[in-house]
CSV table of C-alpha atoms and ligand atoms in Angstrom, one decimal:
chain,number,residue,atom,x,y,z
A,3,MET,CA,-23.7,4.4,-12.8
A,4,THR,CA,-25.4,3.0,-9.2
A,5,SER,CA,-22.3,0.9,-7.3
A,6,PRO,CA,-23.6,-2.0,-5.6
A,7,ILE,CA,-22.0,-1.1,-2.7
A,8,HIS,CA,-23.8,2.1,-2.3
A,9,SER,CA,-22.4,3.5,0.8
A,10,CYS,CA,-19.1,3.6,-0.9
A,11,ARG,CA,-18.3,6.9,-2.8
A,12,HIS,CA,-15.0,5.7,-4.3
A,13,PRO,CA,-14.6,2.3,-4.9
A,14,ILE,CA,-10.9,2.2,-5.0
A,15,HIS,CA,-11.1,3.1,-1.4
A,16,CYS,CA,-13.4,-0.2,-0.6
A,17,LEU,CA,-12.5,-3.2,0.7
A,18,VAL,CA,-14.6,-5.5,-1.3
A,19,PRO,CA,-13.8,-9.1,-1.2
A,20,PRO,CA,-12.7,-10.6,-4.8
A,21,GLN,CA,-15.3,-13.4,-4.2
A,22,MET,CA,-17.7,-11.1,-4.0
A,23,LEU,CA,-16.8,-8.3,-6.7
A,24,GLU,CA,-16.8,-12.0,-8.8
A,25,ARG,CA,-20.8,-12.8,-8.2
A,26,ILE,CA,-21.5,-9.5,-8.5
A,27,ALA,CA,-19.2,-9.8,-12.0
A,28,GLU,CA,-21.7,-12.2,-12.4
A,29,ASN,CA,-24.5,-11.9,-11.4
A,30,GLY,CA,-25.5,-8.3,-11.2
A,31,SER,CA,-27.3,-6.1,-13.4
A,32,GLN,CA,-25.0,-4.5,-16.4
A,33,ALA,CA,-24.0,-1.5,-14.6
A,34,GLN,CA,-23.1,-3.6,-11.8
A,35,ARG,CA,-20.8,-5.9,-13.7
A,36,LYS,CA,-19.3,-3.3,-15.1
A,37,TRP,CA,-18.4,-2.0,-11.9
A,38,ALA,CA,-17.3,-5.1,-10.6
A,39,LEU,CA,-15.4,-6.0,-13.6
A,40,ASP,CA,-13.5,-2.9,-13.3
A,41,THR,CA,-12.8,-3.2,-9.7
A,42,LEU,CA,-11.2,-6.3,-10.8
A,43,THR,CA,-9.4,-5.6,-13.1
A,44,ARG,CA,-8.1,-2.1,-11.2
A,45,ASP,CA,-4.6,-3.0,-10.7
A,46,HIS,CA,-3.7,-4.2,-14.0
A,47,SER,CA,-3.2,-1.1,-16.0
A,48,LEU,CA,-1.0,-3.3,-18.6
A,49,ARG,CA,-4.0,-5.3,-19.8
A,50,MET,CA,-6.8,-2.3,-19.9
A,51,ALA,CA,-6.4,-3.2,-23.9
A,52,ARG,CA,-7.4,-6.5,-23.1
A,53,VAL,CA,-10.3,-6.0,-20.1
A,54,GLN,CA,-12.1,-3.3,-22.4
A,55,ASN,CA,-12.2,-5.4,-25.5
A,56,MET,CA,-13.8,-8.3,-22.8
A,57,GLN,CA,-16.2,-5.2,-20.8
A,58,HIS,CA,-17.5,-4.6,-24.7
A,59,ARG,CA,-18.2,-7.9,-25.1
A,60,ALA,CA,-19.4,-8.8,-21.9
A,61,SER,CA,-22.4,-7.9,-22.8
A,62,GLY,CA,-23.1,-10.2,-25.6
A,63,PRO,CA,-23.9,-14.1,-24.7
A,64,ARG,CA,-20.8,-15.1,-24.0
A,65,ARG,CA,-21.2,-14.0,-20.3
A,66,ALA,CA,-19.6,-16.5,-18.6
A,67,ASP,CA,-16.5,-17.6,-20.5
A,68,ILE,CA,-15.9,-13.7,-20.8
A,69,LEU,CA,-16.1,-13.3,-16.7
A,70,THR,CA,-13.5,-16.9,-16.5
A,71,GLU,CA,-11.4,-15.5,-18.9
A,72,VAL,CA,-11.2,-12.0,-16.7
A,73,LEU,CA,-10.8,-13.8,-13.8
A,74,ALA,CA,-8.1,-16.4,-15.5
A,75,GLY,CA,-6.0,-12.8,-15.9
A,76,MET,CA,-6.1,-11.8,-11.8
A,77,PRO,CA,-3.2,-12.7,-9.3
A,78,ARG,CA,-5.0,-14.0,-6.1
A,79,ARG,CA,-2.0,-12.8,-3.6
A,80,THR,CA,-2.0,-12.9,0.7
A,81,ILE,CA,1.3,-11.5,2.1
A,82,ARG,CA,1.0,-12.7,5.8
A,83,THR,CA,3.7,-11.7,8.4
A,84,ALA,CA,5.6,-13.9,10.4
A,85,GLN,CA,6.9,-11.3,12.5
A,86,ASN,CA,10.2,-12.3,13.0
A,87,THR,CA,9.6,-15.6,14.0
A,88,GLU,CA,9.3,-18.7,11.3
A,89,ASN,CA,5.9,-18.8,11.4
A,90,VAL,CA,4.3,-19.0,8.2
A,91,GLU,CA,1.3,-19.0,9.2
A,92,GLY,CA,1.0,-15.4,11.5
A,93,PRO,CA,-1.3,-12.7,10.2
A,94,VAL,CA,-2.8,-11.9,7.3
A,95,MET,CA,-1.3,-8.4,6.6
A,96,ARG,CA,-2.7,-7.6,2.8
A,97,GLY,CA,-5.2,-9.6,0.5
A,98,GLU,CA,-5.8,-9.3,-2.8
A,99,GLY,CA,-7.7,-5.6,-3.6
A,100,ASP,CA,-6.5,-4.2,-0.2
A,101,PRO,CA,-4.6,-1.1,-0.5
A,102,PRO,CA,-0.6,-0.9,0.6
A,103,THR,CA,0.2,-1.3,4.2
A,104,GLY,CA,3.0,1.3,4.8
A,105,ASP,CA,4.7,-1.8,5.2
A,106,VAL,CA,7.4,-2.1,3.0
A,107,ALA,CA,8.5,-5.8,2.4
A,108,VAL,CA,4.8,-6.7,2.8
A,109,ASP,CA,3.9,-4.1,0.5
A,110,GLU,CA,6.9,-4.8,-1.8
A,111,ALA,CA,5.7,-8.6,-1.7
A,112,TYR,CA,2.5,-7.9,-2.6
A,113,ASP,CA,4.0,-5.4,-5.7
A,114,GLY,CA,6.6,-8.1,-6.8
A,115,LEU,CA,3.6,-10.9,-6.6
A,116,GLY,CA,1.7,-8.8,-9.1
A,117,ALA,CA,4.3,-8.4,-11.4
A,118,THR,CA,5.5,-11.7,-11.6
A,119,TYR,CA,2.0,-13.0,-12.2
A,120,ALA,CA,1.6,-10.0,-14.9
A,121,PHE,CA,4.1,-11.5,-16.5
A,122,PHE,CA,3.6,-15.0,-16.4
A,123,TRP,CA,-0.1,-14.4,-17.7
A,124,ASP,CA,0.4,-11.7,-20.4
A,125,VAL,CA,3.3,-13.1,-21.7
A,126,LEU,CA,4.0,-16.6,-21.2
A,127,GLU,CA,-0.4,-17.5,-21.2
A,128,ARG,CA,0.2,-19.2,-17.6
A,129,ASP,CA,-2.3,-18.8,-14.5
A,130,SER,CA,-0.4,-18.7,-11.6
A,131,ILE,CA,1.8,-21.5,-11.0
A,132,ASP,CA,0.0,-23.9,-11.7
A,133,GLY,CA,-1.4,-22.7,-14.1
A,134,ASP,CA,-4.4,-23.0,-12.9
A,135,GLY,CA,-5.2,-20.0,-11.3
A,136,LEU,CA,-3.2,-20.9,-7.7
A,137,PRO,CA,-3.1,-17.9,-5.0
A,138,LEU,CA,-0.1,-16.8,-4.3
A,139,ARG,CA,0.8,-17.0,-0.6
A,140,GLY,CA,3.4,-14.6,0.6
A,141,VAL,CA,5.2,-14.3,4.0
A,142,VAL,CA,7.7,-11.6,4.9
A,143,HIS,CA,9.4,-10.7,7.8
A,144,PHE,CA,10.4,-14.5,8.4
A,145,GLY,CA,12.6,-15.1,10.9
A,146,SER,CA,15.5,-12.8,12.4
A,147,GLN,CA,17.4,-10.9,10.1
A,148,TYR,CA,17.1,-13.8,7.9
A,149,ASP,CA,19.2,-13.6,4.7
A,150,ASN,CA,17.2,-15.5,2.5
A,151,ALA,CA,14.2,-15.9,0.6
A,152,PHE,CA,12.8,-19.2,-0.6
A,153,TRP,CA,10.0,-21.4,-1.7
A,154,ASP,CA,8.6,-23.7,0.5
A,155,GLY,CA,6.2,-25.7,-1.7
A,156,GLN,CA,3.0,-23.7,-0.8
A,157,ARG,CA,4.3,-20.0,-0.4
A,158,MET,CA,7.2,-17.1,-0.9
A,159,VAL,CA,9.0,-16.5,2.3
A,160,PHE,CA,11.5,-13.5,2.7
A,161,GLY,CA,13.8,-13.0,5.2
A,162,ASP,CA,14.3,-9.0,6.4
A,163,GLY,CA,18.4,-9.4,5.8
A,164,ASP,CA,20.5,-8.8,8.7
A,165,GLY,CA,21.1,-5.0,7.2
A,166,GLU,CA,25.3,-5.3,7.3
A,167,LEU,CA,25.3,-8.0,3.9
A,168,PHE,CA,21.8,-8.0,2.9
A,169,LEU,CA,19.2,-6.1,3.0
A,170,ARG,CA,15.3,-7.2,2.8
A,171,PHE,CA,14.8,-9.6,-0.2
A,172,THR,CA,11.5,-8.1,-1.1
A,173,LYS,CA,13.8,-5.4,-2.6
A,174,SER,CA,14.5,-7.2,-5.8
A,175,LEU,CA,12.0,-7.4,-8.1
A,176,ASP,CA,13.9,-10.7,-10.1
A,177,VAL,CA,14.2,-12.6,-6.0
A,178,ILE,CA,10.5,-12.2,-5.9
A,179,GLY,CA,10.4,-13.8,-9.4
A,180,HIS,CA,12.8,-15.9,-8.8
A,181,GLU,CA,11.1,-18.0,-5.6
A,182,LEU,CA,7.7,-17.8,-8.1
A,183,ALA,CA,9.4,-19.4,-10.9
A,184,HIS,CA,10.9,-22.2,-8.4
A,185,GLY,CA,7.2,-23.0,-8.4
A,186,VAL,CA,6.4,-23.2,-11.8
A,187,THR,CA,9.2,-25.5,-12.2
A,188,GLU,CA,8.5,-27.8,-9.7
A,189,ASP,CA,4.4,-27.8,-11.1
A,190,GLU,CA,6.6,-28.6,-14.9
A,191,ALA,CA,9.4,-30.3,-14.4
A,192,ALA,CA,10.3,-31.2,-11.1
A,193,LEU,CA,14.6,-30.6,-11.4
A,194,GLU,CA,16.0,-32.6,-8.4
A,195,TYR,CA,17.8,-29.8,-6.7
A,196,TRP,CA,20.8,-31.2,-7.0
A,197,GLY,CA,24.3,-31.2,-9.3
A,198,GLN,CA,23.1,-30.1,-12.9
A,199,SER,CA,19.1,-30.4,-12.3
A,200,GLY,CA,19.4,-28.7,-9.7
A,201,ALA,CA,21.6,-25.9,-11.7
A,202,LEU,CA,18.4,-26.5,-14.2
A,203,ASN,CA,16.0,-25.4,-11.5
A,204,GLU,CA,17.8,-22.5,-10.5
A,205,SER,CA,18.8,-20.8,-14.0
A,206,MET,CA,14.7,-21.0,-14.6
A,207,SER,CA,14.5,-19.2,-11.8
A,208,ASP,CA,17.2,-16.6,-12.6
A,209,VAL,CA,16.1,-16.6,-15.9
A,210,PHE,CA,12.6,-16.3,-15.3
A,211,GLY,CA,13.1,-13.4,-12.3
A,212,SER,CA,15.0,-11.4,-14.6
A,213,LEU,CA,12.3,-11.7,-17.8
A,214,VAL,CA,9.8,-10.5,-14.8
A,215,LYS,CA,12.1,-7.0,-14.4
A,216,GLN,CA,12.6,-6.5,-17.6
A,217,TYR,CA,9.7,-6.9,-18.6
A,218,LYS,CA,8.4,-4.6,-15.3
A,219,LEU,CA,10.9,-2.1,-16.6
A,220,GLY,CA,10.0,-2.3,-20.5
A,221,GLN,CA,14.0,-3.2,-21.3
A,222,ARG,CA,15.2,-5.3,-24.4
A,223,ALA,CA,18.4,-7.2,-24.2
A,224,ASP,CA,21.0,-4.7,-24.8
A,225,GLU,CA,19.2,-2.7,-22.1
A,226,ALA,CA,18.7,-5.2,-19.2
A,227,ASP,CA,21.3,-5.2,-16.5
A,228,TRP,CA,21.2,-9.3,-16.5
A,229,LEU,CA,22.1,-8.8,-12.1
A,230,ILE,CA,19.7,-10.8,-9.9
A,231,GLY,CA,19.5,-9.1,-6.8
A,232,ALA,CA,21.0,-5.5,-7.9
A,233,ASP,CA,19.3,-4.0,-4.7
A,234,LEU,CA,19.9,-6.5,-1.9
A,235,LEU,CA,23.1,-5.9,-0.9
A,236,ALA,CA,23.8,-4.2,2.1
A,237,PRO,CA,26.0,-0.2,1.5
A,238,GLY,CA,29.7,-1.0,2.5
A,239,VAL,CA,29.3,-4.3,0.8
A,240,ASN,CA,31.6,-4.8,-2.5
A,241,GLY,CA,29.6,-5.6,-5.2
A,242,VAL,CA,26.4,-5.6,-7.5
A,243,ALA,CA,24.4,-8.3,-7.4
A,244,LEU,CA,24.1,-12.3,-6.8
A,245,ARG,CA,24.4,-13.5,-9.8
A,246,SER,CA,25.6,-11.9,-13.0
A,247,MET,CA,24.3,-13.5,-15.9
A,248,ALA,CA,25.9,-12.0,-18.5
A,249,LYS,CA,29.2,-12.3,-17.2
A,250,PRO,CA,28.8,-15.3,-14.2
A,251,GLY,CA,31.4,-14.5,-11.2
A,252,THR,CA,32.1,-11.2,-11.4
A,253,ALA,CA,29.3,-10.3,-9.2
A,254,TYR,CA,30.9,-9.8,-6.2
A,255,ASP,CA,34.9,-9.6,-4.2
A,256,ASP,CA,34.5,-9.1,-1.1
A,257,PRO,CA,35.9,-9.6,2.2
A,258,VAL,CA,33.1,-11.8,3.6
A,259,LEU,CA,30.7,-12.7,0.9
A,260,GLY,CA,34.0,-14.3,-1.0
A,261,ARG,CA,33.9,-14.0,-4.7
A,262,ASP,CA,31.1,-14.7,-6.9
A,263,PRO,CA,32.3,-18.6,-7.3
A,264,GLN,CA,30.0,-19.1,-10.7
A,265,PRO,CA,31.2,-20.0,-13.8
A,266,ALA,CA,30.3,-19.7,-17.2
A,267,HIS,CA,31.6,-22.5,-18.7
A,268,MET,CA,31.5,-25.8,-18.8
A,269,THR,CA,35.4,-26.4,-18.9
A,270,LYS,CA,35.1,-24.2,-15.0
A,271,TYR,CA,31.9,-26.8,-13.9
A,272,VAL,CA,32.8,-26.7,-10.2
A,273,SER,CA,32.1,-30.3,-8.8
A,274,THR,CA,31.2,-29.8,-4.6
A,275,LEU,CA,29.2,-31.5,-2.3
A,276,SER,CA,28.0,-28.0,-0.8
A,277,ASP,CA,25.2,-25.8,-1.8
A,278,ASN,CA,23.0,-29.2,-3.0
A,279,GLY,CA,26.3,-30.2,-5.4
A,280,GLY,CA,26.9,-26.1,-6.5
A,281,VAL,CA,23.2,-25.5,-7.8
A,282,HIS,CA,23.6,-21.9,-7.4
A,283,ILE,CA,27.4,-22.0,-8.6
A,284,ASN,CA,26.5,-24.2,-12.0
A,285,SER,CA,23.6,-22.5,-12.7
A,286,GLY,CA,25.8,-19.8,-14.3
A,287,ILE,CA,26.5,-21.9,-17.3
A,288,PRO,CA,23.0,-22.4,-18.5
A,289,ASN,CA,22.5,-18.4,-17.6
A,290,LYS,CA,25.0,-17.5,-19.7
A,291,ALA,CA,23.6,-19.6,-22.1
A,292,PHE,CA,20.0,-17.7,-22.2
A,293,HIS,CA,21.8,-14.3,-22.0
A,294,ALA,CA,24.3,-15.5,-25.0
A,295,VAL,CA,20.7,-16.2,-26.9
A,296,ALA,CA,18.9,-13.5,-26.3
A,297,THR,CA,21.5,-10.9,-26.8
A,298,ALA,CA,22.3,-12.4,-30.1
A,299,LEU,CA,18.4,-12.1,-30.9
A,300,GLY,CA,17.8,-9.0,-29.3
A,301,GLY,CA,14.3,-6.9,-29.0
A,302,TYR,CA,13.0,-8.2,-25.3
A,303,ALA,CA,14.6,-11.2,-24.4
A,304,TRP,CA,11.0,-12.9,-23.5
A,305,GLU,CA,9.5,-12.8,-26.5
A,306,ARG,CA,11.7,-15.3,-28.3
A,307,ALA,CA,14.5,-16.6,-26.1
A,308,GLY,CA,12.0,-16.3,-23.0
A,309,GLU,CA,9.3,-18.1,-24.6
A,310,ILE,CA,11.6,-20.9,-26.3
A,311,TRP,CA,12.8,-21.5,-22.5
A,312,TYR,CA,9.4,-21.7,-21.0
A,313,GLU,CA,8.5,-24.4,-23.7
A,314,ALA,CA,11.7,-26.2,-23.4
A,315,LEU,CA,10.6,-26.1,-19.7
A,316,ARG,CA,7.4,-27.7,-20.5
A,317,ASP,CA,8.6,-30.7,-22.7
A,318,SER,CA,8.0,-34.1,-22.0
A,319,ARG,CA,11.3,-35.1,-22.3
A,320,ILE,CA,13.0,-32.9,-19.4
A,321,LYS,CA,12.4,-35.2,-16.5
A,322,PRO,CA,13.9,-35.0,-13.0
A,323,ARG,CA,17.1,-35.5,-13.1
A,324,ALA,CA,17.8,-33.5,-16.2
A,325,ARG,CA,21.2,-32.5,-17.3
A,326,PHE,CA,22.0,-28.9,-19.1
A,327,ARG,CA,22.9,-31.2,-22.6
A,328,THR,CA,19.1,-32.7,-22.1
A,329,PHE,CA,17.8,-29.2,-21.7
A,330,ALA,CA,20.2,-27.4,-24.7
A,331,ARG,CA,18.1,-30.2,-26.8
A,332,ALA,CA,14.9,-29.2,-25.1
A,333,THR,CA,15.6,-25.6,-26.0
A,334,GLN,CA,16.4,-26.3,-29.2
A,335,ARG,CA,13.9,-28.7,-30.4
A,336,ALA,CA,11.5,-25.4,-29.1
A,337,ALA,CA,13.2,-23.2,-31.4
A,338,ASN,CA,12.5,-25.3,-34.6
A,339,ARG,CA,8.6,-26.1,-33.6
A,340,LEU,CA,8.6,-22.3,-33.2
A,341,TYR,CA,10.3,-20.8,-35.4
A,342,GLY,CA,11.3,-23.5,-38.0
A,343,ASP,CA,14.5,-25.7,-38.7
A,344,GLY,CA,17.7,-23.1,-39.9
A,345,SER,CA,16.0,-20.3,-38.4
A,346,VAL,CA,17.6,-17.8,-36.7
A,347,GLU,CA,16.0,-18.2,-33.3
A,348,SER,CA,17.5,-21.8,-33.8
A,349,LYS,CA,20.7,-20.9,-35.0
A,350,ALA,CA,20.8,-18.3,-31.9
A,351,VAL,CA,20.3,-21.7,-29.7
A,352,GLY,CA,22.5,-23.7,-30.7
A,353,ASP,CA,25.1,-20.6,-30.8
A,354,GLY,CA,24.3,-19.7,-26.8
A,355,TRP,CA,24.7,-23.7,-25.4
A,356,ASP,CA,27.9,-23.8,-27.9
A,357,ALA,CA,29.4,-20.6,-25.9
A,358,VAL,CA,29.1,-22.3,-22.6
A,359,GLY,CA,30.8,-25.4,-23.9
A,360,ILE,CA,27.5,-27.5,-24.6
A,361,GLU,CA,27.3,-29.7,-27.4
A,362,LEU,CA,24.0,-30.2,-29.0
B,19,MET,CA,32.0,-24.7,9.5
B,20,THR,CA,30.4,-23.8,5.9
B,21,ARG,CA,26.9,-22.3,5.2
B,22,SER,CA,26.0,-22.6,1.7
B,23,GLY,CA,22.9,-21.7,-1.1
B,24,GLY,CA,20.2,-19.6,0.1
B,25,VAL,CA,19.2,-17.7,-2.9
B,26,THR,CA,21.8,-15.5,-3.0
B,27,GLY,CA,24.2,-18.7,-3.2
B,28,VAL,CA,27.0,-17.3,-0.7
B,29,GLN,CA,29.3,-19.1,1.2
B,30,LEU,CA,30.1,-18.5,4.7
B,31,ARG,CA,33.1,-20.0,6.4
B,32,SER,CA,34.3,-20.2,9.8
B,33,ALA,CA,35.9,-21.9,12.7
B,34,ILE,CA,36.4,-22.3,16.3
B,35,ASP,CA,38.8,-23.4,18.2
B,36,THR,CA,38.0,-23.9,22.0
B,37,ALA,CA,41.7,-24.1,23.2
B,38,ALA,CA,42.5,-20.8,21.5
B,39,LEU,CA,39.4,-18.7,23.2
B,40,ALA,CA,38.7,-17.2,26.7
B,41,PRO,CA,37.8,-19.8,29.4
B,42,ALA,CA,34.4,-18.3,29.4
B,43,ASP,CA,33.9,-18.5,25.5
B,44,ALA,CA,35.1,-22.3,25.2
B,45,ALA,CA,32.9,-22.9,28.5
B,46,GLU,CA,30.0,-21.3,26.4
B,47,ILE,CA,31.1,-23.5,23.3
B,48,GLU,CA,31.8,-26.7,25.0
B,49,ALA,CA,28.2,-25.9,26.7
B,50,MET,CA,26.5,-25.4,23.0
B,51,LEU,CA,28.2,-28.3,22.4
B,52,GLY,CA,27.4,-30.5,25.0
B,53,LYS,CA,23.9,-29.9,24.5
B,54,VAL,CA,24.3,-31.4,20.5
B,55,ASP,CA,24.3,-35.2,20.4
B,56,LEU,CA,27.1,-35.9,17.9
B,57,ASN,CA,25.8,-39.3,17.4
B,58,GLU,CA,22.6,-38.4,16.5
B,59,TRP,CA,24.3,-36.9,12.8
B,60,THR,CA,27.2,-39.3,12.0
B,61,SER,CA,25.5,-42.2,10.3
B,62,GLY,CA,25.6,-40.0,7.1
B,63,SER,CA,22.8,-37.5,7.0
B,64,THR,CA,23.6,-36.4,3.5
B,65,ARG,CA,20.8,-36.5,1.3
B,66,ARG,CA,20.8,-35.6,-2.4
B,67,GLY,CA,18.6,-32.3,-2.9
B,68,GLY,CA,16.6,-30.7,-0.7
B,69,PRO,CA,14.0,-27.8,-1.1
B,70,PRO,CA,15.3,-24.9,-3.1
B,71,ASP,CA,17.0,-21.5,-1.9
B,72,ARG,CA,17.5,-23.0,1.9
B,73,PHE,CA,20.8,-23.3,3.5
B,74,GLN,CA,23.1,-26.2,3.8
B,75,TYR,CA,25.2,-26.6,6.5
B,76,ASP,CA,29.0,-28.7,6.6
B,77,LEU,CA,30.4,-28.8,10.1
B,78,VAL,CA,33.0,-30.6,11.6
B,79,ILE,CA,33.4,-31.3,14.9
B,80,GLU,CA,37.1,-32.5,16.6
B,81,GLN,CA,36.2,-33.3,20.0
B,82,ASP,CA,39.0,-35.7,22.6
B,83,GLY,CA,40.5,-37.4,19.3
B,84,ARG,CA,36.8,-38.1,17.5
B,85,ARG,CA,35.6,-36.5,14.7
B,86,HIS,CA,32.1,-35.5,13.5
B,87,GLU,CA,30.9,-34.5,10.1
B,88,ILE,CA,27.7,-33.4,10.0
B,89,THR,CA,25.7,-32.1,6.3
B,90,ILE,CA,22.5,-30.8,7.7
B,91,GLY,CA,19.4,-28.7,5.9
B,92,GLU,CA,18.0,-25.5,7.5
B,93,ARG,CA,15.1,-27.1,8.3
B,94,ASP,CA,16.3,-30.3,9.7
B,95,VAL,CA,18.9,-28.1,12.4
B,96,SER,CA,17.5,-28.7,16.4
B,97,PRO,CA,17.2,-25.7,18.8
B,98,SER,CA,20.2,-27.2,20.0
B,99,LEU,CA,22.6,-27.7,17.2
B,100,ARG,CA,20.9,-23.8,16.2
B,101,SER,CA,22.6,-22.2,18.7
B,102,LEU,CA,26.6,-23.7,17.8
B,103,LEU,CA,25.4,-22.6,14.3
B,104,ASP,CA,24.3,-19.2,15.1
B,105,ARG,CA,27.5,-19.1,16.5
B,106,LEU,CA,29.9,-19.9,13.9
B,107,VAL,CA,27.7,-17.8,10.8
B,108,ALA,CA,28.3,-14.4,13.5
B,109,GLU,CA,31.9,-15.6,13.1
B,110,ALA,CA,32.1,-15.7,9.6
B,111,ARG,CA,30.1,-12.9,9.0
B,112,ARG,CA,32.7,-11.2,11.4
B,113,ARG,CA,34.8,-8.1,8.8
B,114,PRO,CA,38.5,-8.6,8.9
C,415,LIG,ZN1,16.6,-20.5,-6.3
């Protein structure tokens, strides 16, 4: 086969911009199109079966449709470095299809955003944050010893950690998934970041963050650790993670960090003005509900519990100030719609919310 | 001072009493405080909601018999307030 880039013996070492590949895939000869599609899909071994199927069909008449379909399954990632300042428009370190840089935070962000994109696409058929292929922008080395990561409405930003309490925030795949999921939640429900709606917003990020990791590792619900940020506590910190979805309130107990403040039941709901009304505290309640549903159902948590939660997030009755019960009822409707009234799934959802003290 | 929020959800707390500090240390804190326009923040800067996973600072400053309470999101911290908050955070992070 003749490569369109004749000087390049090994396409994997070539830096061909994705736009050029797309053009080749669209307009090139049969062999060129195949090469371009191969290159575009290289990082996506999980989807190889589907892609091969498309390549098979790419010789047929539906070429444009197929191309759109193939590109819809492709992330478009750009990782910048803030160079330890707070400038989020620092130099681009790695664009889509670029080889690893050797900068571990850059490469973890690239891979983690790729794994998160793959989860949303493969499992939920969602094309990126907005469902329409939004390019994924990551920024690493933000700030100085910055103990945090966040979604700023346009990009996912990661600090290096201080090294004593927290390590770099790209280290946990579920934290990368957590940040991207904030973008999805903003797009679907715009849950106000305060009180119960804020805790729901947080919980959606923990749920999808954890599912991204479980999907990547191929773990069933009973094999998963259900921890958020298990990799980024520094050595010497007395704890296992930032949060535990299986046992909220047990993730750490440390002289500096204090004790994990998460409740696992409505009777322990924390009323506070700090943390935007306790959004990272009371998220333990819906987190536990999700864990209860997923483990009751067994198998892969993303397949039924995850699908039900995602459908509920997209429910038009979920308004920005939705409370726990409103969301719980949306999950019940979703379970009934997807699996039928009186189904095992529907019952598991009711039991899961009941376990955390929320009546449907 | 309480710093809450961030993706970690970890709350850090600390307090500094300048009267209990060595004179040079106390002078440094006073100088940081002097650069902060406390009146800028006294008129209820608390807001509901905010951007996800950013830090929230709750600060109580007692000075010359006056008490100022400030709630401020990380993005709204001025450079002058920033050095004071950094100092308080460093204090909170010290292992006992
Ligand atoms: Zn969050």
